[in-house]
C-alpha cells in the first residue's frame, strides 16, 4: 500500500524522506533543490511526487545528481502558477541511482 506523505511547502531545499510515505504531495514555494532519503529500505524502492506550484509562476527545481532521466534529458516541467506535475521515481540500489520520469504534466 502507498502511504501519503504531505510534505507541505518546499521552500528552497526539500528532503523527501521515504520513511514518511511513498506518495508525496508538496507545494513548490521557492526555487528548490531536492534531496531524497530512502530511510531504512534496502534495495528497490519507489515513490510518486505530486508537486504543485504556488501562486508564483516560473520557479525552478534542481534534482539530485543521482536522478537519471530518459535519454539523459531532464523533463520540461510546468511553471504556471498553481499547476501540478506528477513525477515517478524508483531505485534498485538503495538510492545510489534514481530513475525518474514526468508521469503527468500540467494539471490545473
Coordinates of C-alpha atoms in Angstrom, one line a residue:
X1 CA 0.0 0.0 0.0
X2 CA 1.1 3.6 -0.7
X3 CA 1.3 5.9 2.3
X4 CA 0.6 9.6 1.7
X5 CA 3.3 11.9 2.9
X6 CA 2.0 15.5 3.0
X7 CA 5.3 17.3 2.8
X8 CA 3.8 20.8 2.7
X9 CA 5.8 23.8 1.4
X10 CA 9.2 23.1 -0.1
X11 CA 10.9 26.4 0.4
X12 CA 14.3 26.4 -1.2
X13 CA 15.5 23.0 0.0
X14 CA 13.3 19.9 0.3
X15 CA 14.4 16.4 1.6
X16 CA 11.9 13.8 0.5
X17 CA 12.3 11.1 3.2
X18 CA 10.6 7.9 2.1
X19 CA 10.3 6.6 5.7
X20 CA 7.4 9.1 5.9
X21 CA 5.5 7.7 2.9
X22 CA 5.9 7.0 -0.8
X23 CA 3.1 9.1 -2.3
X24 CA 4.4 12.6 -1.6
X25 CA 2.4 15.8 -2.0
X26 CA 4.2 19.1 -1.9
X27 CA 3.8 22.7 -2.9
X28 CA 6.8 24.4 -4.6
X29 CA 7.2 27.7 -2.7
X30 CA 10.7 28.7 -3.8
X31 CA 13.4 27.8 -6.3
X32 CA 14.1 24.4 -4.8
X33 CA 16.9 21.9 -4.5
X34 CA 15.6 18.4 -3.8
X35 CA 17.3 15.5 -2.0
X36 CA 15.9 12.0 -1.5
X37 CA 16.3 9.9 1.6
X38 CA 15.4 6.2 1.5
X39 CA 15.1 5.6 5.2
X40 CA 15.5 2.0 6.4
X41 CA 14.8 0.4 3.0
X42 CA 17.4 -1.7 1.3
X43 CA 17.4 -2.5 -2.4
X44 CA 14.4 -1.4 -4.6
X45 CA 12.1 1.5 -3.6
X46 CA 9.8 3.9 -5.4
X47 CA 7.8 6.9 -4.8
X48 CA 5.4 9.4 -6.6
X49 CA 5.8 13.1 -6.2
X50 CA 2.6 15.2 -6.7
X51 CA 4.2 18.7 -7.0
X52 CA 2.0 21.8 -7.2
X53 CA 3.3 25.3 -7.9
X54 CA 2.3 28.1 -5.6
X55 CA 0.9 31.3 -6.9
X56 CA 4.3 32.5 -8.2
X57 CA 5.0 31.3 -11.8
X58 CA 8.4 30.3 -13.0
X59 CA 10.0 28.6 -10.0
X60 CA 13.0 26.3 -10.7
X61 CA 14.0 22.9 -9.5
X62 CA 17.4 21.3 -9.0
X63 CA 17.0 17.5 -8.8
X64 CA 19.6 15.3 -7.1
X65 CA 22.5 14.3 -9.3
X66 CA 21.6 10.7 -8.6
X67 CA 18.5 11.0 -10.7
X68 CA 18.7 9.6 -14.3
X69 CA 16.1 10.8 -16.8
X70 CA 15.0 9.1 -20.1
X71 CA 17.5 10.0 -22.8
X72 CA 19.6 11.8 -20.1
X73 CA 17.3 14.8 -20.5
X74 CA 15.6 16.4 -17.5
X75 CA 11.9 16.9 -18.5
X76 CA 10.5 20.3 -19.0
X77 CA 8.1 20.9 -16.2
X78 CA 5.0 23.1 -15.8
X79 CA 6.0 26.5 -14.4
X80 CA 2.5 28.0 -14.5
X81 CA 1.2 29.3 -11.1
X82 CA -1.0 26.8 -9.3
X83 CA -0.4 24.0 -11.8
X84 CA 0.7 20.4 -10.8
X85 CA 3.0 17.9 -12.3
X86 CA 3.3 14.3 -11.1
X87 CA 6.7 12.5 -11.1
X88 CA 7.6 8.9 -10.5
X89 CA 11.0 7.7 -9.2
X90 CA 12.5 4.3 -8.4
X91 CA 15.8 2.9 -7.3
X92 CA 17.2 -0.6 -7.5
X93 CA 20.3 0.1 -5.4
X94 CA 19.1 1.7 -2.1
X95 CA 19.1 5.2 -3.6
X96 CA 22.5 5.4 -5.2
X97 CA 20.8 5.9 -8.5
X98 CA 17.2 7.1 -9.0
X99 CA 15.3 6.7 -12.3
X100 CA 12.8 9.5 -12.8
X101 CA 10.1 10.4 -15.2
X102 CA 7.5 13.1 -15.5
X103 CA 4.3 10.9 -15.4
X104 CA 1.6 13.6 -15.7
X105 CA 2.1 17.1 -16.9
X106 CA 0.2 20.3 -16.2
X107 CA -2.8 19.6 -14.0
X108 CA -4.6 22.9 -13.5

